[in-house]
mmCIF file of C-alpha atoms and ligand atoms in Angstrom:
data_model
loop_
_atom_site.group_PDB
_atom_site.id
_atom_site.type_symbol
_atom_site.label_atom_id
_atom_site.label_comp_id
_atom_site.label_asym_id
_atom_site.label_seq_id
_atom_site.Cartn_x
_atom_site.Cartn_y
_atom_site.Cartn_z
ATOM 1 C CA MET A 1 78.162 141.757 91.257
ATOM 2 C CA LYS A 2 81.531 140.241 90.300
ATOM 3 C CA ILE A 3 84.268 138.836 92.515
ATOM 4 C CA GLN A 4 87.801 137.631 91.779
ATOM 5 C CA ILE A 5 88.415 134.209 93.303
ATOM 6 C CA GLY A 6 91.502 132.047 93.541
ATOM 7 C CA HIS A 7 90.065 128.658 94.410
ATOM 8 C CA THR A 8 86.933 126.967 95.711
ATOM 9 C CA LEU A 9 86.233 123.772 97.560
ATOM 10 C CA GLU A 10 82.685 122.494 97.381
ATOM 11 C CA SER A 11 82.823 120.886 100.800
ATOM 12 C CA SER A 12 85.401 120.572 103.517
ATOM 13 C CA GLU A 13 85.534 119.571 107.171
ATOM 14 C CA ILE A 14 88.552 121.483 108.447
ATOM 15 C CA TYR A 15 87.604 125.138 107.894
ATOM 16 C CA GLY A 16 85.193 125.538 110.786
ATOM 17 C CA PRO A 17 82.335 123.591 112.346
ATOM 18 C CA GLY A 18 80.554 120.983 110.203
ATOM 19 C CA LEU A 19 80.650 120.619 106.438
ATOM 20 C CA ARG A 20 81.520 123.917 104.726
ATOM 21 C CA SER A 21 81.983 125.341 101.255
ATOM 22 C CA VAL A 22 85.281 127.180 101.133
ATOM 23 C CA LEU A 23 86.253 130.107 98.928
ATOM 24 C CA TRP A 24 89.725 131.563 98.538
ATOM 25 C CA VAL A 25 89.222 135.206 97.578
ATOM 26 C CA GLN A 26 91.918 136.419 95.167
ATOM 27 C CA GLY A 27 94.185 139.348 96.030
ATOM 28 C CA CYS A 28 96.100 140.375 99.137
ATOM 29 C CA THR A 29 98.455 143.309 99.669
ATOM 30 C CA LEU A 30 99.347 142.518 103.289
ATOM 31 C CA ALA A 31 102.407 140.479 102.244
ATOM 32 C CA CYS A 32 102.994 138.527 105.465
ATOM 33 C CA LYS A 33 106.484 137.057 105.569
ATOM 34 C CA GLY A 34 106.307 133.293 104.961
ATOM 35 C CA CYS A 35 102.736 133.430 103.568
ATOM 36 C CA TRP A 36 101.683 129.969 102.352
ATOM 37 C CA ASN A 37 99.278 131.327 99.752
ATOM 38 C CA THR A 38 101.302 133.728 97.631
ATOM 39 C CA GLN A 39 99.421 132.438 94.549
ATOM 40 C CA TYR A 40 96.443 134.434 95.868
ATOM 41 C CA TRP A 41 98.310 137.758 96.243
ATOM 42 C CA SER A 42 97.782 139.145 92.746
ATOM 43 C CA SER A 43 94.438 140.909 92.400
ATOM 44 C CA THR A 44 94.260 139.913 88.744
ATOM 45 C CA GLY A 45 94.960 136.198 89.236
ATOM 46 C CA GLY A 46 92.343 133.471 89.572
ATOM 47 C CA ILE A 47 88.999 133.811 87.844
ATOM 48 C CA THR A 48 86.227 136.404 87.778
ATOM 49 C CA THR A 49 82.835 135.065 88.706
ATOM 50 C CA SER A 50 79.496 136.400 89.910
ATOM 51 C CA VAL A 51 78.390 136.482 93.528
ATOM 52 C CA ASP A 52 74.965 135.106 92.521
ATOM 53 C CA GLU A 53 76.551 132.086 90.861
ATOM 54 C CA ILE A 54 78.504 131.254 94.019
ATOM 55 C CA VAL A 55 75.442 131.630 96.246
ATOM 56 C CA GLU A 56 73.393 129.394 93.903
ATOM 57 C CA LYS A 57 76.111 126.752 94.096
ATOM 58 C CA TRP A 58 75.940 126.805 97.905
ATOM 59 C CA ALA A 59 72.166 126.396 97.726
ATOM 60 C CA SER A 60 72.593 123.207 95.705
ATOM 61 C CA THR A 61 75.351 121.688 97.866
ATOM 62 C CA PRO A 62 73.862 119.067 100.197
ATOM 63 C CA GLU A 63 74.399 118.975 103.971
ATOM 64 C CA LEU A 64 76.262 122.286 104.236
ATOM 65 C CA GLU A 65 76.477 123.836 107.672
ATOM 66 C CA GLY A 66 78.204 126.953 106.477
ATOM 67 C CA ILE A 67 80.706 128.730 104.302
ATOM 68 C CA THR A 68 84.263 129.840 104.931
ATOM 69 C CA LEU A 69 85.924 132.810 103.232
ATOM 70 C CA LEU A 70 89.697 133.095 103.194
ATOM 71 C CA GLY A 71 92.350 134.071 100.714
ATOM 72 C CA GLY A 72 94.102 136.209 99.764
ATOM 73 C CA GLU A 73 92.434 138.892 101.837
ATOM 74 C CA PRO A 74 88.626 138.645 101.609
ATOM 75 C CA LEU A 75 88.096 142.146 103.015
ATOM 76 C CA GLN A 76 90.037 143.712 100.145
ATOM 77 C CA GLN A 77 86.966 142.890 98.005
ATOM 78 C CA VAL A 78 84.620 144.083 100.696
ATOM 79 C CA GLY A 79 81.566 144.790 98.471
ATOM 80 C CA PRO A 80 81.244 141.315 96.947
ATOM 81 C CA VAL A 81 82.277 139.653 100.223
ATOM 82 C CA HIS A 82 79.517 141.550 102.039
ATOM 83 C CA ALA A 83 77.052 140.260 99.398
ATOM 84 C CA LEU A 84 78.320 136.700 99.810
ATOM 85 C CA ILE A 85 77.904 136.852 103.574
ATOM 86 C CA ARG A 86 74.364 138.200 103.197
ATOM 87 C CA GLY A 87 73.581 135.415 100.690
ATOM 88 C CA ALA A 88 74.861 132.727 103.045
ATOM 89 C CA ARG A 89 72.947 134.105 106.008
ATOM 90 C CA ARG A 90 69.717 134.245 103.995
ATOM 91 C CA MET A 91 70.055 130.484 103.469
ATOM 92 C CA GLY A 92 70.729 129.882 107.154
ATOM 93 C CA LEU A 93 74.366 128.960 106.510
ATOM 94 C CA SER A 94 76.899 129.985 109.116
ATOM 95 C CA VAL A 95 79.794 132.235 108.075
ATOM 96 C CA PHE A 96 83.458 131.813 108.985
ATOM 97 C CA LEU A 97 85.654 134.696 107.837
ATOM 98 C CA TYR A 98 89.446 134.843 107.814
ATOM 99 C CA THR A 99 91.149 138.215 107.655
ATOM 100 C CA GLY A 100 94.756 139.273 107.982
ATOM 101 C CA TYR A 101 93.619 142.618 109.410
ATOM 102 C CA GLU A 102 93.426 143.382 113.122
ATOM 103 C CA PRO A 103 89.937 144.513 114.287
ATOM 104 C CA GLU A 104 91.145 148.086 114.816
ATOM 105 C CA GLU A 105 92.280 148.296 111.162
ATOM 106 C CA LEU A 106 88.798 147.569 109.784
ATOM 107 C CA SER A 107 86.791 150.206 107.902
ATOM 108 C CA THR A 108 83.037 150.524 108.509
ATOM 109 C CA ASP A 109 82.194 148.170 105.609
ATOM 110 C CA MET A 110 84.779 145.648 106.726
ATOM 111 C CA LEU A 111 83.428 145.836 110.264
ATOM 112 C CA ASP A 112 79.962 145.055 108.908
ATOM 113 C CA CYS A 113 81.336 141.847 107.386
ATOM 114 C CA PHE A 114 83.029 141.037 110.692
ATOM 115 C CA ASN A 115 79.817 141.562 112.676
ATOM 116 C CA MET A 116 77.686 139.481 110.283
ATOM 117 C CA SER A 117 80.073 136.502 110.514
ATOM 118 C CA ASP A 118 79.652 133.802 113.139
ATOM 119 C CA ILE A 119 83.372 133.121 113.483
ATOM 120 C CA VAL A 120 86.229 135.415 112.460
ATOM 121 C CA VAL A 121 89.954 134.764 112.651
ATOM 122 C CA THR A 122 91.917 138.021 112.637
ATOM 123 C CA GLY A 123 95.565 138.981 112.349
ATOM 124 C CA ARG A 124 98.526 138.659 109.995
ATOM 125 C CA TYR A 125 100.325 135.368 109.703
ATOM 126 C CA VAL A 126 103.549 135.799 111.693
ATOM 127 C CA HIS A 127 106.073 133.241 110.602
ATOM 128 C CA GLU A 128 108.080 133.430 113.844
ATOM 129 C CA LEU A 129 104.889 132.514 115.734
ATOM 130 C CA ARG A 130 103.926 129.693 113.379
ATOM 131 C CA ASN A 131 102.190 126.776 115.093
ATOM 132 C CA THR A 132 100.489 124.084 113.006
ATOM 133 C CA ASN A 133 98.844 122.526 116.065
ATOM 134 C CA LEU A 134 96.364 125.373 116.462
ATOM 135 C CA ARG A 135 92.851 124.824 115.231
ATOM 136 C CA TRP A 136 91.916 127.171 112.365
ATOM 137 C CA ARG A 137 95.006 129.388 112.798
ATOM 138 C CA GLY A 138 98.540 129.339 111.480
ATOM 139 C CA SER A 139 100.328 131.498 114.062
ATOM 140 C CA THR A 140 99.747 132.086 117.764
ATOM 141 C CA ASN A 141 99.018 135.841 117.401
ATOM 142 C CA GLN A 142 95.854 135.154 115.387
ATOM 143 C CA ILE A 143 92.616 135.420 117.345
ATOM 144 C CA VAL A 144 89.295 133.591 116.981
ATOM 145 C CA HIS A 145 86.241 135.841 117.518
ATOM 146 C CA PHE A 146 82.567 134.889 117.821
ATOM 147 C CA PRO A 147 80.635 138.031 116.806
ATOM 148 C CA THR A 148 77.238 136.229 116.857
ATOM 149 C CA PRO A 149 75.817 133.817 119.475
ATOM 150 C CA ARG A 150 75.746 130.849 117.022
ATOM 151 C CA TYR A 151 79.011 129.213 118.090
ATOM 152 C CA GLN A 152 79.788 131.074 121.287
ATOM 153 C CA ALA A 153 79.456 127.884 123.356
ATOM 154 C CA LEU A 154 81.793 125.976 121.026
ATOM 155 C CA ASP A 155 84.833 124.459 122.649
ATOM 156 C CA ILE A 156 87.809 124.819 120.282
ATOM 157 C CA GLU A 157 89.931 121.768 120.779
ATOM 158 C CA GLU A 158 93.402 122.633 119.483
ATOM 159 C CA GLN A 159 94.562 120.076 116.924
ATOM 160 C CA HIS A 160 96.560 119.715 113.738
ATOM 161 C CA GLU A 161 94.297 119.193 110.709
ATOM 162 C CA VAL A 162 94.955 118.391 107.076
ATOM 163 C CA GLU A 163 92.497 117.459 104.365
ATOM 164 C CA VAL A 164 93.414 115.511 101.247
ATOM 165 C CA HIS A 165 91.093 115.445 98.236
ATOM 166 C CA LEU A 166 91.465 112.796 95.565
ATOM 167 C CA SER A 167 89.501 113.633 92.400
ATOM 168 C CA SER A 168 87.570 111.025 90.406
ATOM 169 C CA GLU A 169 90.588 110.808 88.071
ATOM 170 C CA GLY A 170 93.137 110.477 90.870
ATOM 171 C CA GLU A 171 94.444 114.040 91.205
ATOM 172 C CA LEU A 172 95.547 115.031 94.719
ATOM 173 C CA SER A 173 94.964 118.374 96.445
ATOM 174 C CA VAL A 174 95.975 119.070 100.018
ATOM 175 C CA TYR A 175 94.475 121.699 102.333
ATOM 176 C CA GLY A 176 95.138 122.952 105.824
ATOM 177 C CA TYR A 177 98.325 122.891 107.827
ATOM 178 C CA ALA A 178 100.308 120.143 106.115
ATOM 179 C CA THR A 179 103.980 119.761 106.919
ATOM 180 C CA ASP A 180 106.664 119.527 104.234
ATOM 181 C CA GLU A 181 107.400 116.003 105.454
ATOM 182 C CA PHE A 182 103.850 114.879 104.688
ATOM 183 C CA LEU A 183 103.636 116.720 101.347
ATOM 184 C CA THR A 184 106.904 115.185 100.192
ATOM 185 C CA SER A 185 105.865 111.706 101.315
ATOM 186 C CA ILE A 186 102.806 111.794 99.044
ATOM 187 C CA GLU A 187 104.703 113.489 96.183
ATOM 188 C CA VAL A 188 102.748 116.739 96.259
ATOM 189 C CA LYS A 189 105.971 118.602 96.976
ATOM 190 C CA SER A 190 109.458 117.639 95.772
ATOM 191 C CA MET B 1 96.836 130.749 107.809
ATOM 192 C CA SER B 2 95.990 127.653 105.924
ATOM 193 C CA GLY B 3 97.608 126.394 102.747
ATOM 194 C CA VAL B 4 96.461 124.942 99.444
ATOM 195 C CA TRP B 5 98.746 122.538 97.616
ATOM 196 C CA ARG B 6 97.890 121.226 94.169
ATOM 197 C CA GLU B 7 99.806 118.345 92.728
ATOM 198 C CA GLN B 8 102.942 118.979 90.684
ATOM 199 C CA SER B 9 101.596 116.733 87.970
ATOM 200 C CA VAL B 10 98.169 115.846 86.672
ATOM 201 C CA PRO B 11 97.873 112.056 86.617
ATOM 202 C CA MET B 12 96.264 110.693 83.455
ATOM 203 C CA VAL B 13 95.810 107.020 82.658
ATOM 204 C CA ASP B 14 94.512 107.083 79.064
ATOM 205 C CA GLN B 15 96.890 108.482 76.447
ATOM 206 C CA GLU B 16 94.208 109.409 73.894
ATOM 207 C CA CYS B 17 92.175 111.313 76.520
ATOM 208 C CA ALA B 18 95.332 112.991 77.822
ATOM 209 C CA HIS B 19 96.177 114.318 74.339
ATOM 210 C CA LEU B 20 92.621 115.507 73.679
ATOM 211 C CA ALA B 21 92.501 117.205 77.091
ATOM 212 C CA LEU B 22 95.776 118.999 76.395
ATOM 213 C CA GLU B 23 94.479 120.188 73.029
ATOM 214 C CA THR B 24 91.284 121.552 74.579
ATOM 215 C CA ILE B 25 93.330 123.745 76.920
ATOM 216 C CA GLY B 26 95.376 125.089 74.007
ATOM 217 C CA ALA B 27 98.464 122.863 74.015
ATOM 218 C CA VAL B 28 100.213 121.451 70.959
ATOM 219 C CA VAL B 29 101.238 117.824 71.422
ATOM 220 C CA ALA B 30 104.184 116.492 69.377
ATOM 221 C CA ASP B 31 106.853 113.761 69.196
ATOM 222 C CA THR B 32 104.460 111.179 70.573
ATOM 223 C CA SER B 33 105.673 107.740 71.601
ATOM 224 C CA GLN B 34 104.198 105.231 74.055
ATOM 225 C CA ALA B 35 106.483 106.497 76.809
ATOM 226 C CA GLN B 36 106.382 110.253 76.333
ATOM 227 C CA CYS B 37 105.534 113.264 74.201
ATOM 228 C CA SER B 38 106.285 116.970 74.181
ATOM 229 C CA VAL B 39 103.647 119.535 75.080
ATOM 230 C CA ARG B 40 103.931 123.135 73.928
ATOM 231 C CA ILE B 41 101.844 125.602 75.922
ATOM 232 C CA GLY B 42 102.249 129.099 77.321
ATOM 233 C CA GLY B 43 105.415 129.656 75.303
ATOM 234 C CA ARG B 44 107.199 126.699 76.901
ATOM 235 C CA THR B 45 107.681 123.043 76.112
ATOM 236 C CA TRP B 46 106.988 120.388 78.724
ATOM 237 C CA ILE B 47 107.487 116.653 78.645
ATOM 238 C CA MET B 48 104.641 114.326 79.430
ATOM 239 C CA SER B 49 105.946 110.918 80.388
ATOM 240 C CA HIS B 50 104.443 107.578 81.309
ATOM 241 C CA THR B 51 105.573 106.332 84.707
ATOM 242 C CA ASN B 52 103.902 104.238 87.426
ATOM 243 C CA GLY B 53 100.991 103.451 85.098
ATOM 244 C CA ARG B 54 100.063 107.065 84.419
ATOM 245 C CA TYR B 55 100.913 109.959 82.135
ATOM 246 C CA ALA B 56 102.032 113.044 83.987
ATOM 247 C CA ILE B 57 103.458 116.441 83.144
ATOM 248 C CA ARG B 58 105.819 117.395 85.856
ATOM 249 C CA TYR B 59 107.221 120.777 86.623
ATOM 250 C CA ASN B 60 109.998 121.792 88.885
ATOM 251 C CA ALA B 61 108.446 124.193 91.378
ATOM 252 C CA ARG B 62 111.829 125.725 92.198
ATOM 253 C CA GLN B 63 112.608 126.496 88.552
ATOM 254 C CA ALA B 64 109.145 127.313 87.295
ATOM 255 C CA GLY B 65 107.792 129.319 90.235
ATOM 256 C CA SER B 66 104.212 128.481 91.045
ATOM 257 C CA ARG B 67 102.228 125.769 89.313
ATOM 258 C CA PRO B 68 101.376 127.046 85.810
ATOM 259 C CA SER B 69 97.780 128.242 85.645
ATOM 260 C CA TRP B 70 96.890 126.073 82.629
ATOM 261 C CA MET B 71 97.510 123.016 84.820
ATOM 262 C CA ASP B 72 94.510 123.986 86.963
ATOM 263 C CA GLY B 73 92.179 123.284 84.038
ATOM 264 C CA LEU B 74 93.898 120.121 82.862
ATOM 265 C CA GLY B 75 92.481 117.722 85.467
ATOM 266 C CA GLU B 76 88.951 118.803 84.656
ATOM 267 C CA ALA B 77 89.570 118.672 80.889
ATOM 268 C CA TYR B 78 90.957 115.144 81.252
ATOM 269 C CA ALA B 79 87.974 113.969 83.331
ATOM 270 C CA ARG B 80 85.679 115.369 80.616
ATOM 271 C CA GLN B 81 87.576 113.543 77.857
ATOM 272 C CA VAL B 82 87.365 110.262 79.782
ATOM 273 C CA GLN B 83 83.610 110.725 80.064
ATOM 274 C CA LEU B 84 83.306 111.523 76.337
ATOM 275 C CA LYS B 85 85.395 108.514 75.370
ATOM 276 C CA GLN B 86 83.282 106.219 77.535
ATOM 277 C CA GLU B 87 80.174 107.614 75.827
ATOM 278 C CA ARG B 88 81.728 107.159 72.360
ATOM 279 C CA LEU B 89 82.616 103.564 73.130
ATOM 280 C CA ALA B 90 79.171 102.855 74.574
ATOM 281 C CA ARG B 91 77.541 104.195 71.388
ATOM 282 C CA ARG B 92 79.819 102.107 69.173
ATOM 283 C CA GLU B 93 79.120 99.063 71.306
ATOM 284 C CA GLN B 94 75.392 99.566 70.781
ATOM 285 C CA LEU B 95 75.654 100.109 67.049
ATOM 286 C CA THR B 96 77.974 97.292 66.123
ATOM 287 C CA THR B 97 76.419 94.110 64.823
ATOM 288 C CA LEU B 98 79.474 91.903 65.223
ATOM 289 C CA ASP B 99 79.663 90.092 68.560
ATOM 290 C CA ALA B 100 83.451 90.003 68.528
ATOM 291 C CA GLU B 101 83.730 93.728 67.946
ATOM 292 C CA ARG B 102 81.168 94.452 70.639
ATOM 293 C CA GLU B 103 83.125 92.347 73.098
ATOM 294 C CA ALA B 104 86.379 94.168 72.216
ATOM 295 C CA ILE B 105 84.762 97.550 72.864
ATOM 296 C CA ARG B 106 83.283 96.325 76.133
ATOM 297 C CA GLN B 107 86.730 95.153 77.175
ATOM 298 C CA GLU B 108 88.280 98.519 76.298
ATOM 299 C CA ARG B 109 85.696 100.343 78.423
ATOM 300 C CA MET B 110 86.272 97.963 81.299
ATOM 301 C CA VAL B 111 90.050 98.340 81.150
ATOM 302 C CA MET B 112 89.739 102.141 81.278
ATOM 303 C CA GLU B 113 87.479 101.965 84.313
ATOM 304 C CA THR B 114 89.635 99.364 86.061
ATOM 305 C CA GLU B 115 92.774 101.452 85.521
ATOM 306 C CA ARG B 116 91.052 104.575 86.841
ATOM 307 C CA LYS B 117 89.862 102.784 89.971
ATOM 308 C CA ALA B 118 93.265 101.165 90.509
ATOM 309 C CA LEU B 119 94.994 104.553 90.335
ATOM 310 C CA ILE B 120 92.649 106.019 92.932
ATOM 311 C CA GLU B 121 92.982 103.035 95.252
ATOM 312 C CA THR B 122 96.794 103.056 95.000
ATOM 313 C CA ARG B 123 97.031 106.774 95.658
ATOM 314 C CA LYS B 124 94.558 106.631 98.519
ATOM 315 C CA ALA B 125 96.453 103.743 100.118
ATOM 316 C CA THR B 126 99.719 105.725 99.860
ATOM 317 C CA VAL B 127 98.215 108.810 101.513
ATOM 318 C CA ILE B 128 96.661 106.771 104.330
ATOM 319 C CA LYS B 129 99.881 104.824 104.918
ATOM 320 C CA GLN B 130 102.054 107.957 105.041
ATOM 321 C CA ALA B 131 99.525 109.805 107.212
ATOM 322 C CA LYS B 132 99.340 106.964 109.725
ATOM 323 C CA ALA B 133 103.122 106.694 109.809
ATOM 324 C CA LEU B 134 103.190 110.383 110.789
ATOM 325 C CA GLY B 135 100.674 109.777 113.584
ATOM 326 C CA TYR B 136 97.452 111.095 111.992
ATOM 327 C CA ARG B 137 94.000 109.633 112.549
ATOM 328 C CA VAL B 138 92.298 109.315 109.169
ATOM 329 C CA LYS B 139 88.619 109.694 108.309
ATOM 330 C CA GLU B 140 87.468 108.905 104.766
ATOM 331 C CA THR B 141 84.358 110.204 102.983
ATOM 332 C CA VAL B 142 83.327 109.763 99.345
ATOM 333 C CA GLN B 143 81.182 112.457 97.715
ATOM 334 C CA ASN B 144 80.331 112.691 93.991
ATOM 335 C CA GLY B 145 83.177 110.319 93.136
ATOM 336 C CA GLU B 146 85.734 112.426 95.022
ATOM 337 C CA VAL B 147 87.515 110.951 98.037
ATOM 338 C CA ARG B 148 88.040 113.237 101.034
ATOM 339 C CA LEU B 149 90.529 112.216 103.713
ATOM 340 C CA VAL B 150 90.535 114.236 106.914
ATOM 341 C CA LEU B 151 93.771 113.797 108.854
ATOM 342 C CA VAL B 152 93.860 114.841 112.486
ATOM 343 C CA LYS B 153 96.617 114.833 115.072
ATOM 344 C CA SER B 154 96.228 116.139 118.617
ATOM 345 C CA GLY B 155 98.519 119.047 119.362
HETATM 346 S S1 SF4 C 201 96.929 138.028 104.971
HETATM 347 FE FE1 SF4 C 201 96.921 135.857 104.447
HETATM 348 S S2 SF4 C 201 97.121 135.763 102.195
HETATM 349 FE FE2 SF4 C 201 97.657 137.848 102.836
HETATM 350 S S3 SF4 C 201 99.885 137.759 103.012
HETATM 351 FE FE3 SF4 C 201 99.046 137.372 105.038
HETATM 352 S S4 SF4 C 201 98.909 135.154 105.179
HETATM 353 FE FE4 SF4 C 201 99.156 135.650 103.023
#
């Protein structure tokens, strides 16, 4: 089964509990005003890859606690995303799913993905409600759900998180809730 | 919602590897001097210039829209060329019978590696300094040669 993806991060510490592989699913038609990830809107952007290949990569990544799916809108490729979630669960990895949909907007297949995930953040990004000091969310209307018991006892300490990756050749990538001030100071934004 | 920001330039220390990397992603390199060259790709011409000890192709995000997609593959192509060049030099070093030539090749390999490490250390120091100035706590991890800096600030 094929999936269109925008970006991947082999391991990260800011997209949920523990060390996680992160996948930005390509394509989103929800068009939230002020979206930070417009490069993932087009359904034909990014690259086409196979679900099996992604799952194999997770299997060979050391010390992973789980995977995180965001985008774009993961649930707009619900078939492959369902397969990815099943693959992760088979390996005992926890699943953190981001969706711009509200729970009541979910179709049966989407709801299946929701219910199989250990943590789900739902809701559009609302620019007027933007708050970069929230853990795992960008605006105050977004809600964190725990559909399975795995993390239900977890205490979410609200904090502002940014992750900077420096490749072996010195290339910088920044993830999370970085401010313009910080991005400009390290020359990632002019 | 969480963002992803890729750099507006791909930093490259070795000119030969930079040119080879650009060619592997389909660019045509011309007008080469020590300080800069022109790079034709995707129907546009870009300038690659040498500043702060590295070659970089910059784009103006406001004029050009989002980062051009070919730039996503450039960092990887460059890393691959650096690896190939190191292998080429190591082979030549093994094959040569002249001590002086062997020493020159060894020096060239060392310089490349020293420059690469210096670039990473400088950039890492800048990020940590700016992050601390903005009140972040910084945690550093190194995995497969990639440095990960987690910056946290209480809300
Ligand atoms: S759902 Fe996410 S990717 Fe889609 S427009 Fe909203 S913020 Fe952007």
